[in-house]
Short mmCIF file of N, CA and C in Angstrom, two decimals:
data_model
loop_
_atom_site.label_atom_id
_atom_site.label_comp_id
_atom_site.label_asym_id
_atom_site.label_seq_id
_atom_site.Cartn_x
_atom_site.Cartn_y
_atom_site.Cartn_z
N MET A 1 -13.03 17.04 -25.15
CA MET A 1 -12.46 16.56 -25.02
C MET A 1 -10.86 16.96 -24.12
N VAL A 2 -10.78 18.27 -23.58
CA VAL A 2 -10.24 18.69 -22.33
C VAL A 2 -10.29 17.99 -21.37
N GLY A 3 -12.21 17.62 -20.77
CA GLY A 3 -12.17 16.90 -19.73
C GLY A 3 -11.20 15.54 -19.67
N LEU A 4 -11.70 14.77 -20.93
CA LEU A 4 -10.50 13.06 -20.69
C LEU A 4 -9.34 13.17 -21.10
N TYR A 5 -8.88 14.15 -21.29
CA TYR A 5 -7.48 14.57 -21.27
C TYR A 5 -6.90 14.89 -19.95
N GLY A 6 -7.60 15.36 -19.26
CA GLY A 6 -7.14 15.62 -17.73
C GLY A 6 -7.30 14.34 -16.79
N GLN A 7 -7.92 13.70 -17.06
CA GLN A 7 -8.59 12.56 -16.72
C GLN A 7 -7.92 11.44 -16.77
N ARG A 8 -7.13 11.38 -18.09
CA ARG A 8 -6.14 10.56 -18.30
C ARG A 8 -4.94 10.96 -17.92
N TRP A 9 -4.77 12.15 -17.48
CA TRP A 9 -3.06 12.92 -16.36
C TRP A 9 -3.19 12.14 -15.20
N ASP A 10 -4.30 12.14 -15.18
CA ASP A 10 -4.68 11.97 -13.53
C ASP A 10 -4.50 10.42 -13.63
N VAL A 11 -4.41 9.45 -14.27
CA VAL A 11 -4.19 8.03 -14.30
C VAL A 11 -3.55 8.07 -14.66
N GLU A 12 -2.32 9.11 -15.04
CA GLU A 12 -1.02 8.53 -15.05
C GLU A 12 0.26 8.84 -14.55
N LEU A 13 -0.48 9.79 -13.38
CA LEU A 13 -0.01 10.49 -12.47
C LEU A 13 -0.11 9.25 -11.48
N ASP A 14 -1.43 8.92 -10.81
CA ASP A 14 -1.55 7.84 -9.93
C ASP A 14 -0.71 6.42 -10.42
N LEU A 15 -0.52 6.03 -11.78
CA LEU A 15 0.29 4.96 -12.15
C LEU A 15 1.75 5.54 -11.91
N ARG A 16 2.38 6.25 -11.72
CA ARG A 16 3.29 6.44 -11.88
C ARG A 16 4.16 6.75 -10.41
N HIS A 17 2.78 6.90 -9.74
CA HIS A 17 2.67 6.73 -7.99
C HIS A 17 3.20 5.75 -7.84
N LEU A 18 1.94 4.33 -8.19
CA LEU A 18 1.70 3.50 -7.53
C LEU A 18 3.51 2.25 -8.23
N LYS A 19 4.04 2.81 -9.45
CA LYS A 19 4.62 2.16 -9.69
C LYS A 19 6.32 2.82 -8.91
N THR A 20 6.25 3.82 -8.64
CA THR A 20 7.92 4.27 -7.22
C THR A 20 7.36 4.13 -6.13
N THR A 21 6.28 4.66 -5.63
CA THR A 21 6.29 3.91 -4.32
C THR A 21 6.69 2.66 -3.99
N LEU A 22 5.97 1.23 -5.08
CA LEU A 22 5.66 -0.34 -4.39
C LEU A 22 7.34 -0.97 -5.23
N GLY A 23 7.93 0.27 -6.24
CA GLY A 23 8.80 -0.45 -6.44
C GLY A 23 8.98 -1.25 -7.81
N MET A 24 8.01 -0.91 -8.74
CA MET A 24 7.69 -1.70 -9.79
C MET A 24 7.81 -0.97 -10.97
N ASP A 25 8.72 0.47 -10.97
CA ASP A 25 9.11 0.75 -11.87
C ASP A 25 10.09 -0.06 -13.11
N ILE A 26 11.33 -1.40 -12.77
CA ILE A 26 11.60 -2.11 -13.28
C ILE A 26 11.18 -3.67 -13.17
N LEU A 27 10.07 -4.48 -14.09
CA LEU A 27 10.27 -5.47 -14.00
C LEU A 27 11.24 -5.95 -14.09
N ARG A 28 10.99 -7.34 -13.59
CA ARG A 28 12.22 -8.17 -13.06
C ARG A 28 12.02 -9.65 -14.13
N CYS A 29 11.18 -9.63 -14.33
CA CYS A 29 10.64 -11.29 -14.96
C CYS A 29 10.98 -11.15 -16.27
N LYS A 30 11.01 -12.47 -16.79
CA LYS A 30 11.57 -12.01 -18.21
C LYS A 30 10.24 -12.59 -19.61
N THR A 31 9.56 -13.25 -19.38
CA THR A 31 8.09 -14.06 -19.88
C THR A 31 7.44 -13.33 -19.36
N PRO A 32 6.30 -13.12 -20.51
CA PRO A 32 4.92 -12.54 -20.34
C PRO A 32 3.89 -13.13 -19.16
N SER A 33 3.84 -14.71 -19.92
CA SER A 33 3.16 -14.92 -18.09
C SER A 33 3.48 -14.27 -16.70
N MET A 34 5.40 -14.43 -16.47
CA MET A 34 5.41 -14.41 -15.68
C MET A 34 5.69 -12.22 -15.17
N VAL A 35 5.68 -11.97 -16.06
CA VAL A 35 5.55 -9.84 -15.52
C VAL A 35 3.75 -10.33 -15.35
N ARG A 36 2.92 -10.75 -15.70
CA ARG A 36 1.66 -10.63 -14.90
C ARG A 36 1.65 -10.64 -13.93
N LYS A 37 1.69 -11.99 -13.72
CA LYS A 37 2.74 -12.71 -12.12
C LYS A 37 2.95 -11.21 -10.99
N GLU A 38 3.92 -10.84 -11.73
CA GLU A 38 4.89 -9.91 -10.86
C GLU A 38 3.73 -8.60 -10.75
N ILE A 39 3.19 -8.30 -11.98
CA ILE A 39 2.27 -7.64 -11.73
C ILE A 39 1.33 -7.57 -10.79
N TYR A 40 0.26 -8.64 -10.77
CA TYR A 40 -0.55 -9.16 -9.66
C TYR A 40 -0.06 -8.58 -8.38
N VAL A 41 1.29 -9.33 -7.86
CA VAL A 41 1.75 -9.79 -6.52
C VAL A 41 1.90 -8.10 -6.47
N PHE A 42 2.10 -7.09 -7.07
CA PHE A 42 2.52 -5.61 -7.16
C PHE A 42 0.66 -5.17 -6.35
N LEU A 43 0.11 -5.49 -7.87
CA LEU A 43 -1.30 -4.86 -7.22
C LEU A 43 -2.19 -5.82 -5.76
N LEU A 44 -1.65 -6.90 -5.21
CA LEU A 44 -2.30 -7.71 -4.59
C LEU A 44 -1.76 -6.79 -2.90
N ALA A 45 -0.32 -6.45 -2.66
CA ALA A 45 0.77 -5.33 -1.91
C ALA A 45 -0.49 -3.89 -1.94
N TYR A 46 -0.49 -3.50 -3.31
CA TYR A 46 -0.99 -2.15 -3.37
C TYR A 46 -1.96 -2.33 -2.34
N ASN A 47 -3.23 -3.42 -2.41
CA ASN A 47 -4.78 -3.43 -2.18
C ASN A 47 -4.40 -4.12 -0.65
N LEU A 48 -3.16 -4.35 -0.19
CA LEU A 48 -3.38 -5.04 1.23
C LEU A 48 -3.03 -3.77 1.84
N LEU A 49 -2.03 -2.82 1.13
CA LEU A 49 -1.44 -1.32 2.32
C LEU A 49 -2.89 -0.76 2.16
N ARG A 50 -3.77 -0.43 1.09
CA ARG A 50 -4.83 0.45 1.40
C ARG A 50 -5.62 -0.26 2.47
N SER A 51 -5.85 -1.78 2.64
CA SER A 51 -6.57 -1.59 3.60
C SER A 51 -5.72 -1.80 4.14
N LEU A 52 -5.23 -2.16 4.97
CA LEU A 52 -4.59 -1.29 6.28
C LEU A 52 -5.06 0.22 6.38
N MET A 53 -4.72 1.11 5.37
CA MET A 53 -4.65 2.48 5.45
C MET A 53 -6.27 2.72 6.17
N TRP A 54 -7.31 1.60 5.34
CA TRP A 54 -8.54 1.67 5.46
C TRP A 54 -8.87 1.19 7.15
N ASP A 55 -8.84 0.48 7.29
CA ASP A 55 -8.44 0.14 8.82
C ASP A 55 -8.26 1.09 9.28
N ALA A 56 -6.79 1.85 9.58
CA ALA A 56 -6.41 2.67 10.33
C ALA A 56 -6.85 3.65 10.43
N ARG A 57 -7.94 3.92 9.62
CA ARG A 57 -8.47 5.52 9.31
C ARG A 57 -9.74 4.90 10.01
N THR A 58 -10.65 4.37 9.91
CA THR A 58 -12.08 3.96 10.21
C THR A 58 -12.09 3.54 12.00
N THR A 59 -10.94 2.56 12.36
CA THR A 59 -10.75 2.56 14.02
C THR A 59 -10.43 4.24 15.01
N TYR A 60 -9.82 4.33 14.04
CA TYR A 60 -9.15 6.10 14.81
C TYR A 60 -9.61 7.17 14.10
N THR A 61 -10.43 7.28 13.05
CA THR A 61 -10.75 8.17 13.07
C THR A 61 -9.80 8.97 12.20
N THR A 62 -8.68 8.49 11.89
CA THR A 62 -7.85 9.54 11.13
C THR A 62 -8.14 10.53 9.63
N PRO A 63 -8.18 11.78 9.42
CA PRO A 63 -9.05 12.04 8.51
C PRO A 63 -8.02 11.29 7.40
N PRO A 64 -8.14 11.34 5.58
CA PRO A 64 -8.27 10.48 4.51
C PRO A 64 -6.32 10.70 4.59
N LEU A 65 -6.34 12.82 4.62
CA LEU A 65 -5.23 13.01 3.83
C LEU A 65 -4.11 12.68 5.12
N ARG A 66 -4.62 12.24 6.22
CA ARG A 66 -3.09 12.24 6.50
C ARG A 66 -2.14 10.84 6.65
N LEU A 67 -2.92 9.83 5.60
CA LEU A 67 -1.97 8.63 5.48
C LEU A 67 -1.70 8.66 4.36
N SER A 68 0.05 8.19 4.18
CA SER A 68 -0.07 8.41 2.84
C SER A 68 0.64 6.60 2.74
N LEU A 69 0.57 6.09 1.05
CA LEU A 69 0.63 4.91 0.82
C LEU A 69 2.11 4.24 1.25
N GLN A 70 3.18 5.13 1.62
CA GLN A 70 4.44 5.15 1.25
C GLN A 70 4.43 5.21 2.97
N GLY A 71 3.75 5.53 3.69
CA GLY A 71 4.27 5.44 5.19
C GLY A 71 3.97 4.19 5.69
N THR A 72 2.48 4.10 5.18
CA THR A 72 2.14 2.59 5.24
C THR A 72 3.00 1.71 5.45
N ARG A 73 3.66 1.62 4.29
CA ARG A 73 4.75 0.91 2.99
C ARG A 73 5.65 0.19 4.87
N HIS A 74 6.33 1.87 4.60
CA HIS A 74 7.74 1.88 5.84
C HIS A 74 6.62 1.17 6.97
N HIS A 75 5.62 1.37 7.70
CA HIS A 75 4.96 1.05 8.84
C HIS A 75 4.75 -0.18 8.75
N LEU A 76 4.58 -0.77 7.76
CA LEU A 76 4.19 -2.63 7.96
C LEU A 76 5.23 -2.81 7.98
N ILE A 77 6.50 -2.67 7.73
CA ILE A 77 8.13 -2.94 6.74
C ILE A 77 8.64 -3.45 8.01
N ASN A 78 8.41 -2.08 9.25
CA ASN A 78 8.84 -2.33 10.81
C ASN A 78 8.45 -3.13 11.21
N PHE A 79 6.85 -3.53 11.02
CA PHE A 79 5.84 -4.44 12.20
C PHE A 79 6.18 -5.44 11.96
N ILE A 80 6.62 -5.87 10.78
CA ILE A 80 6.66 -7.35 10.38
C ILE A 80 7.21 -7.87 11.08
N PRO A 81 8.30 -7.87 11.73
CA PRO A 81 9.09 -8.95 12.39
C PRO A 81 8.31 -8.87 13.57
N SER A 82 7.49 -8.03 13.97
CA SER A 82 6.53 -8.45 15.27
C SER A 82 5.16 -9.41 14.57
N LEU A 83 5.30 -9.39 13.36
CA LEU A 83 3.82 -9.75 12.89
C LEU A 83 4.43 -11.42 13.59
N ILE A 84 5.28 -11.82 12.47
CA ILE A 84 6.33 -12.91 12.69
C ILE A 84 6.45 -14.03 13.80
N SER A 85 6.55 -13.01 14.84
CA SER A 85 7.68 -13.75 15.91
C SER A 85 6.16 -13.98 16.84
N SER A 86 4.91 -13.36 16.27
CA SER A 86 3.77 -13.58 16.93
C SER A 86 2.85 -15.29 16.73
N ASN A 87 2.09 -15.84 17.39
CA ASN A 87 1.34 -16.89 16.33
C ASN A 87 -0.40 -16.45 16.23
N PHE A 88 -0.58 -16.87 15.14
CA PHE A 88 -2.01 -16.93 14.70
C PHE A 88 -2.75 -16.12 15.64
N ASN A 89 -3.24 -16.45 16.99
CA ASN A 89 -4.28 -16.03 17.84
C ASN A 89 -3.97 -15.31 18.52
N LYS A 90 -2.72 -14.39 18.41
CA LYS A 90 -3.02 -13.09 18.96
C LYS A 90 -2.37 -12.16 17.17
N MET A 91 -3.11 -12.82 16.43
CA MET A 91 -2.55 -11.53 15.53
C MET A 91 -3.35 -10.51 15.30
N PRO A 92 -4.80 -10.39 15.36
CA PRO A 92 -5.28 -8.98 15.82
C PRO A 92 -5.00 -8.29 16.52
N PRO A 93 -4.77 -8.33 17.90
CA PRO A 93 -4.27 -7.57 18.28
C PRO A 93 -2.99 -6.98 18.16
N ASN A 94 -1.80 -7.43 17.63
CA ASN A 94 -1.09 -6.92 16.53
C ASN A 94 -1.01 -5.77 15.10
N LEU A 95 -2.10 -6.25 14.51
CA LEU A 95 -2.88 -5.93 13.56
C LEU A 95 -3.13 -3.81 14.56
N LEU A 96 -4.31 -4.50 15.22
CA LEU A 96 -4.75 -3.60 16.22
C LEU A 96 -3.40 -2.25 16.65
N HIS A 97 -2.44 -3.12 16.82
CA HIS A 97 -1.38 -2.02 17.49
C HIS A 97 -0.76 -1.37 16.26
N PHE A 98 -0.61 -2.50 15.42
CA PHE A 98 0.24 -1.60 13.87
C PHE A 98 -0.94 -0.61 13.49
N ALA A 99 -2.33 -0.20 13.77
CA ALA A 99 -2.76 1.22 13.19
C ALA A 99 -3.04 2.23 13.90
N LYS A 100 -3.24 1.67 15.40
CA LYS A 100 -2.96 2.33 16.58
C LYS A 100 -1.81 3.45 16.07
N SER A 101 -0.56 2.86 16.20
CA SER A 101 1.33 3.10 16.26
C SER A 101 1.40 3.84 14.66
N TYR A 102 0.54 3.81 13.85
CA TYR A 102 0.80 4.18 12.81
C TYR A 102 -0.54 5.59 12.86
N CYS A 103 -1.52 5.08 13.16
CA CYS A 103 -2.31 6.84 13.00
C CYS A 103 -1.82 7.52 14.64
N SER A 104 -0.73 7.21 15.68
CA SER A 104 -0.14 8.09 16.55
C SER A 104 0.85 8.70 15.96
N GLN A 105 1.50 8.40 14.52
CA GLN A 105 3.43 8.43 14.68
C GLN A 105 2.92 10.37 13.20
N GLY A 106 1.65 9.74 12.74
CA GLY A 106 1.27 11.42 12.02
C GLY A 106 1.36 10.88 10.73
N CYS A 107 1.12 9.26 10.85
CA CYS A 107 0.87 8.35 8.81
C CYS A 107 1.22 9.22 8.13
N SER A 108 2.46 9.46 8.30
CA SER A 108 3.25 10.04 7.32
C SER A 108 4.71 8.63 6.84
#
């Protein structure tokens, strides 16, 4: 029973971290269906950030503990204007540049 409580505690901490990092501590929608959609968008953003972290880690052999969700979010927000200004044929080199600059700056 104690082990299950410890696992539940870890899940609670992970959810709190997710809500705080992605800014979903306050849901802004009013109807249940829109709240579900809002949560799905947050989960989509979370998965995007985690996939960027995975790509950066595997491409540049960065230790996983050096990567942070918040750091990835900040780097992506700063990199979005560059992504928007480029055309779609140049997208992969830009994403590689993002991963390289992210890992070279300490990944925090």
